[in-house]
Coordinates of C-alpha atoms in Angstrom, one line a residue:
M1 CA 0.2 0.1 0.2
A2 CA 3.0 2.0 -0.1
G3 CA 2.2 5.5 -1.8
Q4 CA -1.7 4.8 -1.6
T5 CA -4.6 6.7 -0.1
V6 CA -7.1 4.9 2.0
A7 CA -10.2 6.7 3.0
N8 CA -11.5 6.3 6.6
A9 CA -9.3 3.2 7.7
A10 CA -8.7 2.2 11.0
V11 CA -5.4 0.7 10.2
V12 CA -3.1 2.4 7.6
P13 CA -0.2 -0.1 6.9
L14 CA 3.2 1.7 6.9
G15 CA 5.4 2.6 3.8
T16 CA 8.4 1.1 2.3
A17 CA 10.1 4.1 4.3
G18 CA 8.0 3.5 7.5
G19 CA 5.9 6.3 7.1
V20 CA 2.2 7.0 6.5
T21 CA 0.8 10.1 4.7
V22 CA -2.7 11.3 5.7
I23 CA -4.7 13.7 3.7
A24 CA -6.2 16.2 5.5
G25 CA -8.6 17.4 2.7
V26 CA -6.8 20.8 1.9
S27 CA -4.4 20.4 -1.1
G28 CA -0.9 21.0 -0.1
T29 CA -1.2 19.9 3.8
D30 CA 0.3 17.0 5.2
L31 CA 0.3 15.0 8.7
I32 CA 3.4 13.1 9.2
I33 CA 3.8 10.8 11.8
D34 CA 7.6 9.9 12.5
T35 CA 8.4 6.8 14.2
N36 CA 12.1 6.7 12.9
G37 CA 13.1 10.2 13.9
Y38 CA 13.4 11.4 10.5
Y39 CA 12.3 14.9 11.9
A40 CA 13.9 17.2 14.3
P41 CA 11.7 17.8 17.6
Q42 CA 9.7 21.1 17.6
A43 CA 9.5 23.6 20.8
V44 CA 6.4 23.3 23.0
V45 CA 5.6 27.0 22.4
N46 CA 5.8 28.0 18.6
T47 CA 4.4 31.4 18.4
V48 CA 3.9 33.5 21.8
N49 CA 2.0 35.9 20.3
G50 CA -0.6 33.6 18.6
L51 CA -0.6 31.0 20.7
S52 CA -0.1 28.7 17.5
G53 CA 1.1 25.4 18.9
A54 CA 1.3 26.7 22.4
V55 CA 0.5 25.0 25.9
T56 CA -1.7 26.7 28.5
L57 CA -1.2 25.9 32.1
A58 CA -4.0 25.6 34.3
A59 CA -4.0 28.8 37.0
G60 CA -2.1 27.7 40.4
S61 CA 0.4 25.2 38.3
N62 CA 4.0 25.2 38.5
V63 CA 6.5 24.2 35.6
S64 CA 9.4 22.3 36.5
I65 CA 12.1 21.1 33.8
T66 CA 14.5 18.5 34.3
P67 CA 17.3 18.7 31.7
S68 CA 18.6 15.0 32.2
G69 CA 15.5 13.3 31.5
Q70 CA 14.3 16.0 29.1
T71 CA 10.8 15.8 31.0
L72 CA 8.3 19.1 31.6
T73 CA 6.4 18.7 34.7
I74 CA 2.9 20.3 35.5
A75 CA 2.5 20.4 39.0
S76 CA -0.4 21.4 41.4
N77 CA -1.2 24.9 43.1
G78 CA 2.0 25.8 45.8
G79 CA 5.8 25.5 46.2
P80 CA 8.1 28.0 45.4
G81 CA 7.1 29.0 42.0
G82 CA 3.5 29.6 42.8
L83 CA 1.4 32.8 42.3
L84 CA 2.0 36.1 44.2
P85 CA -0.4 35.9 47.2
A86 CA -3.9 37.8 47.0
G87 CA -4.0 41.5 48.4
S88 CA -0.3 42.0 47.3
F89 CA -0.9 44.7 44.9
G90 CA 1.2 47.8 46.0
Q91 CA 3.8 45.6 47.9
T92 CA 6.8 44.9 47.4
L93 CA 7.4 41.2 48.1
R94 CA 10.1 38.9 49.5
H95 CA 10.6 34.9 49.5
D96 CA 11.2 32.7 52.4
G97 CA 12.0 29.7 50.4
I98 CA 8.7 28.2 50.4
S99 CA 6.3 31.1 49.3
W100 CA 5.8 34.7 48.8
V101 CA 5.3 37.2 51.4
A102 CA 4.7 40.6 51.7
S103 CA 7.3 43.3 53.3
N104 CA 6.3 45.0 56.3
A105 CA 8.1 48.1 55.2
L106 CA 8.6 48.7 51.4
R107 CA 5.3 49.7 49.3
N108 CA 5.1 50.4 46.0
D109 CA 2.0 52.5 44.6
G110 CA 3.0 51.9 40.9
T111 CA 5.3 55.3 40.7
D112 CA 7.5 55.1 43.7
I113 CA 8.7 52.8 46.5
S114 CA 7.7 54.4 50.2
V115 CA 8.5 53.7 53.4
S116 CA 6.7 52.9 56.3
G117 CA 6.5 51.5 60.0
V118 CA 9.8 50.1 60.5
L119 CA 12.5 49.1 58.2
R120 CA 14.9 46.5 60.1
F121 CA 18.5 45.8 59.0
P122 CA 20.0 42.2 59.3
A123 CA 21.7 41.6 62.5
A124 CA 25.2 41.9 60.5
V125 CA 24.5 45.5 60.1
R126 CA 22.7 46.4 63.0
A127 CA 25.6 47.5 65.1
T128 CA 26.4 50.6 62.4
A129 CA 23.2 50.7 61.0
G130 CA 21.0 51.0 63.7
L131 CA 18.2 48.8 64.6
S132 CA 15.5 50.8 63.3
L133 CA 15.4 53.3 60.3
L134 CA 12.8 56.0 59.9
F135 CA 11.1 55.2 62.8
H136 CA 7.6 56.4 63.3
N137 CA 8.0 59.4 60.7
T138 CA 7.2 58.6 57.1
G139 CA 10.6 59.8 55.7
I140 CA 10.5 61.6 52.8
D141 CA 6.7 62.9 52.5
P142 CA 6.0 66.1 50.1
S143 CA 3.3 67.1 52.7
N144 CA 5.7 66.8 55.7
P145 CA 9.5 66.3 54.3
N146 CA 11.1 65.0 57.5
T147 CA 14.0 62.7 57.3
F148 CA 15.2 60.7 60.1
F149 CA 17.8 58.0 60.5
G150 CA 18.6 56.0 63.8
I151 CA 16.5 54.4 66.9
G152 CA 13.9 56.5 67.9
A153 CA 15.1 59.7 65.7
G154 CA 11.9 61.9 65.3
N155 CA 9.8 59.3 67.5
L156 CA 7.4 61.5 68.0
S157 CA 7.0 63.8 65.4
T158 CA 3.9 64.9 64.2
A159 CA 3.2 68.2 62.5
S160 CA 6.6 69.3 62.1
G161 CA 8.2 69.6 58.6
D162 CA 11.7 69.8 57.0
N163 CA 13.5 68.3 59.9
T164 CA 16.8 66.0 59.3
A165 CA 17.9 63.6 62.2
F166 CA 21.1 61.1 62.0
G167 CA 21.8 59.3 65.4
G168 CA 19.7 57.3 67.9
H169 CA 17.0 59.6 69.6
A170 CA 17.8 62.6 67.2
L171 CA 15.0 65.1 67.3
Q172 CA 13.1 62.3 69.1
S173 CA 10.4 64.6 70.6
V174 CA 9.9 67.3 67.7
T175 CA 6.2 67.9 67.2
G176 CA 5.7 71.3 65.6
G177 CA 9.1 72.5 65.3
D178 CA 10.8 73.1 61.6
G179 CA 13.7 73.3 59.9
N180 CA 15.9 71.5 62.4
T181 CA 18.8 69.5 61.9
A182 CA 20.7 67.1 64.2
V183 CA 23.4 64.7 63.5
G184 CA 24.6 62.5 66.6
F185 CA 23.3 60.6 69.7
E186 CA 20.2 62.3 71.0
A187 CA 21.1 65.6 69.6
L188 CA 18.0 68.1 70.0
Q189 CA 16.4 65.0 71.5
N190 CA 13.8 67.3 73.3
A191 CA 13.0 69.9 70.6
Q192 CA 9.2 70.6 70.7
E193 CA 8.3 73.5 69.1
A194 CA 11.9 74.5 68.2
T195 CA 12.4 75.9 64.6
G196 CA 15.9 76.6 62.9
N197 CA 18.2 75.0 65.3
T198 CA 21.8 72.9 64.0
A199 CA 23.0 70.2 66.5
S200 CA 26.0 68.4 65.4
G201 CA 27.2 66.1 68.3
S202 CA 26.4 63.9 70.8
E203 CA 24.0 65.5 72.9
A204 CA 24.3 68.8 71.5
L205 CA 21.3 70.8 72.1
R206 CA 19.6 67.8 73.8
N207 CA 17.7 69.7 76.5
N208 CA 16.3 72.3 74.0
T209 CA 12.7 72.5 74.0
I210 CA 11.6 75.7 72.7
G211 CA 14.8 77.5 71.7
N212 CA 15.0 78.9 68.1
F213 CA 17.9 79.1 65.4
N214 CA 20.5 77.9 67.7
T215 CA 23.9 76.3 66.3
A216 CA 26.1 74.1 68.4
Y217 CA 29.0 71.9 67.1
G218 CA 30.4 69.6 69.6
S219 CA 29.5 66.8 71.9
S220 CA 27.3 68.4 74.3
A221 CA 27.4 71.9 72.9
L222 CA 24.6 74.0 74.6
E223 CA 23.2 71.0 76.0
Q224 CA 21.6 72.6 78.9
N225 CA 19.9 75.2 77.1
T226 CA 16.1 75.1 77.2
T227 CA 14.7 78.4 76.0
G228 CA 17.6 80.4 74.4
G229 CA 17.8 81.5 71.0
G230 CA 20.1 82.7 68.3
N231 CA 23.2 81.0 70.7
I232 CA 26.4 79.9 68.8
A233 CA 28.4 77.0 70.2
L234 CA 31.8 75.7 68.8
G235 CA 33.7 72.8 70.8
E236 CA 33.0 70.0 73.2
A237 CA 30.8 71.2 75.9
A238 CA 31.0 74.6 74.5
G239 CA 27.9 76.7 76.1
F240 CA 27.3 73.6 78.2
N241 CA 26.3 75.8 81.3
L242 CA 23.7 77.9 79.6
T243 CA 20.3 77.2 80.6
S244 CA 18.4 80.4 79.1
G245 CA 19.8 83.6 77.0
N246 CA 19.8 84.8 73.6
N247 CA 22.4 85.9 71.1
N248 CA 25.5 84.3 73.2
M249 CA 28.8 83.2 71.3
Y250 CA 30.9 80.5 72.7
L251 CA 34.1 78.9 71.6
G252 CA 35.8 76.4 73.4
N253 CA 33.9 77.9 76.6
E254 CA 31.3 76.3 79.1
G255 CA 29.7 79.8 79.8
V256 CA 27.0 80.5 82.7
A257 CA 23.7 79.8 83.5
S258 CA 21.8 82.9 82.1
E259 CA 23.4 85.8 80.0
S260 CA 22.9 87.1 76.7
G261 CA 24.9 89.0 74.2
T262 CA 28.2 87.7 75.5
V263 CA 31.1 86.2 73.3
R264 CA 33.4 83.9 75.7
L265 CA 36.5 82.7 73.9
G266 CA 38.3 79.4 75.6
S267 CA 38.6 78.3 78.9
G268 CA 41.0 80.0 81.6
S269 CA 42.2 76.6 82.9
V270 CA 43.4 75.5 79.4
H271 CA 44.0 78.6 77.2
T272 CA 46.9 80.6 78.6
R273 CA 47.9 83.0 75.7
L274 CA 45.9 84.9 73.0
F275 CA 47.3 85.9 69.6
V276 CA 45.2 87.9 67.4
A277 CA 46.4 88.6 63.7
G278 CA 46.0 92.2 62.2
V279 CA 46.4 94.0 65.4
L280 CA 50.0 95.0 65.7
N281 CA 50.7 97.2 62.4
S282 CA 47.3 98.7 62.7
T283 CA 46.7 102.1 64.1
V284 CA 43.4 103.1 65.6
S285 CA 42.2 105.9 67.4
G286 CA 40.0 105.6 70.5
A287 CA 39.8 104.2 74.3
S288 CA 42.3 101.8 75.7
V289 CA 41.3 98.3 76.4
L290 CA 41.1 96.8 79.6
I291 CA 41.0 93.5 81.2
S292 CA 38.9 92.3 83.9
G293 CA 40.3 89.6 86.7
T294 CA 38.1 87.3 84.8
G295 CA 39.4 87.6 81.5
Q296 CA 36.1 90.3 80.2
L297 CA 37.5 92.8 77.7
G298 CA 36.3 96.7 77.7
I299 CA 36.9 100.1 78.1
P300 CA 36.6 102.6 81.0
T301 CA 33.7 104.4 80.5
S302 CA 33.9 108.1 81.8
S303 CA 30.6 109.6 81.4
A304 CA 28.4 110.8 84.2
R305 CA 25.7 108.3 83.0
F306 CA 27.7 105.5 84.3
K307 CA 28.9 107.0 87.3
E308 CA 27.4 107.7 91.0
D309 CA 29.2 108.9 94.5
I310 CA 31.4 111.1 92.3
E311 CA 33.7 113.3 94.6
D312 CA 36.8 115.2 94.5
M313 CA 39.8 113.3 94.9
A314 CA 41.5 115.4 97.7
D315 CA 43.9 113.5 99.2
A316 CA 43.2 110.3 98.0
S317 CA 46.1 110.5 95.8
S318 CA 48.8 111.6 98.6
A319 CA 49.9 108.0 98.8
L320 CA 51.6 107.9 95.6
L321 CA 54.7 109.5 96.5
K322 CA 55.2 106.5 98.6
L323 CA 55.4 104.3 95.8
R324 CA 58.6 103.0 94.4
P325 CA 59.3 103.4 90.9
V326 CA 61.4 100.7 89.4
T327 CA 63.3 99.2 86.2
F328 CA 62.7 95.5 85.4
R329 CA 62.9 92.8 82.6
Y330 CA 60.3 89.7 82.6
K331 CA 61.5 86.2 83.5
G332 CA 62.5 84.3 80.6
H333 CA 62.9 87.6 78.7
A334 CA 66.3 88.4 79.4
D335 CA 67.2 89.7 76.3
D336 CA 63.9 92.2 75.9
P337 CA 64.4 95.9 76.5
L338 CA 64.3 97.4 80.1
Q339 CA 60.8 97.8 81.5
Y340 CA 59.4 100.8 83.7
G341 CA 56.6 100.2 86.1
L342 CA 55.8 99.3 90.0
V343 CA 55.6 96.2 91.7
A344 CA 52.2 94.7 92.4
E345 CA 53.0 93.7 95.8
E346 CA 54.7 96.9 97.0
V347 CA 51.5 98.9 95.4
E348 CA 49.1 96.3 97.5
K349 CA 51.0 97.5 101.0
V350 CA 50.2 101.7 100.1
L351 CA 47.5 101.4 97.5
P352 CA 45.7 98.4 97.3
E353 CA 42.7 99.4 95.2
L354 CA 45.5 99.8 92.5
V355 CA 46.1 96.0 92.5
L356 CA 44.2 93.6 90.2
N357 CA 44.1 89.9 91.6
D358 CA 44.4 86.5 89.5
P359 CA 41.4 84.2 90.1
S360 CA 43.2 82.5 92.9
G361 CA 43.6 85.9 94.8
Q362 CA 47.3 86.5 94.3
P363 CA 48.5 90.3 93.1
Q364 CA 48.8 90.1 89.4
T365 CA 49.1 93.5 88.1
V366 CA 49.1 97.2 88.7
L367 CA 46.1 99.3 87.0
Y368 CA 48.3 101.7 85.4
H369 CA 45.4 103.3 84.0
E370 CA 44.3 105.1 87.4
L371 CA 47.4 106.4 87.5
P372 CA 47.3 109.7 85.5
A373 CA 44.0 110.9 87.3
M374 CA 45.6 110.5 90.5
L375 CA 49.0 112.2 89.4
L376 CA 46.9 114.9 88.3
N377 CA 45.2 115.4 91.4
E378 CA 48.8 115.6 92.7
L379 CA 50.1 118.0 90.4
E380 CA 46.9 120.4 91.0
K381 CA 47.9 120.1 94.7
Q382 CA 51.2 121.0 94.1
E383 CA 49.9 123.9 91.8
K384 CA 48.0 125.2 94.6
R385 CA 50.8 125.1 97.1
I386 CA 53.0 126.9 94.4
E387 CA 50.5 129.6 94.1
Q388 CA 50.1 129.9 98.0
E389 CA 54.1 130.1 98.3
D390 CA 54.2 132.4 95.6
A391 CA 51.7 134.6 97.1
E392 CA 53.4 134.6 100.5
I393 CA 56.8 135.3 98.7
A394 CA 55.4 138.1 96.7
S395 CA 53.9 139.5 100.2
L396 CA 57.2 139.0 102.0
R397 CA 59.1 140.5 99.1
Q398 CA 56.8 143.7 99.5
Q399 CA 57.0 143.7 103.2
L400 CA 60.9 143.6 102.7
K401 CA 61.1 146.4 100.5
S402 CA 58.8 148.5 102.7
L403 CA 61.5 148.1 105.5
E404 CA 64.0 148.9 103.1
E405 CA 62.7 152.2 102.4
R406 CA 62.5 152.7 105.9
L407 CA 65.6 152.0 107.1
S408 CA 67.0 154.3 104.2
E409 CA 65.1 157.0 105.4
V410 CA 66.3 156.6 109.0
S411 CA 70.0 156.2 107.6
R412 CA 69.7 159.7 105.7
K413 CA 68.3 161.4 108.8

């Protein structure tokens, strides 16, 4: 029957070549059954778009391929290759080795990925990244653009905005304050309604509650400030003692509890010398600058607006003549020019009010700026004596002249 066509036959003998040709009723279309492997195997899915020759899997089925056995297995629902869980729209999923599960922190609304709740790091990085990230406040929100990194950072943030915190408990209590920046453990921790503060360093501005526009750089800088505003502190514990007060500036100085408009540079126990460039060769007019025993700079004001109990000096300057002017050189400066002045210990015995003591109570220097007024008083007193003596001399001369004239008349008689 080789080469013959058998219509509606149940059994068709093979041809000499081992093939059977079946006419499909359409001219030029053949169905060929190959039992000897003359033709190469075809792919399961031939045309994906048109599904011509494609294999369609039932919903919930899995597909696995075993290359060595060249088999294709369609399993039942479930397993690592299962469908995504119901209700997972808009979520970023993770796989636990058995199935897909939703993440508690990452969400996707189709346009971006946002963060809510607590985003936790693996144990291997917790020591450096912190146990929780963006705790409570939702990261960067166009209507509430806060950024918080660290355990408890911004934990209580509600209506605040434009705040940035890096560090455990940084800006933890901010509720209505805006524009704050805190970097460091517990930096600006207690800020509530505070605005425009910058704190960099562990516990910097930690107790500030409603103080605005403070700047603190350094560990514990302005830590005790609660309500003061416009303060600037630079250095470890700079401005630490300030609790209330405005517009102060501290550079390496701990400050005091309450003051305003004060500039403090350095610590007396640490800094013992001060060099200021641009001063030596500058010529200016004005008053002399004085330094108090506590290191405060100022000028001696002379206006009556600042004085009380004004009296003539009288004999208060008389003891000046008991002072011993000396020449000297400072210890360790043997090559310096000869100096002129007084010895503070000697002056203290005569005029103690002219001696400035150091913080320990030891005589340190003489208030030389007081001497001109006292010398002027002594000069005026001397002038009055001279005038009196001149008058007495003139009177004596007149008396002598009269006596001489009388003696002359007597001698002529």
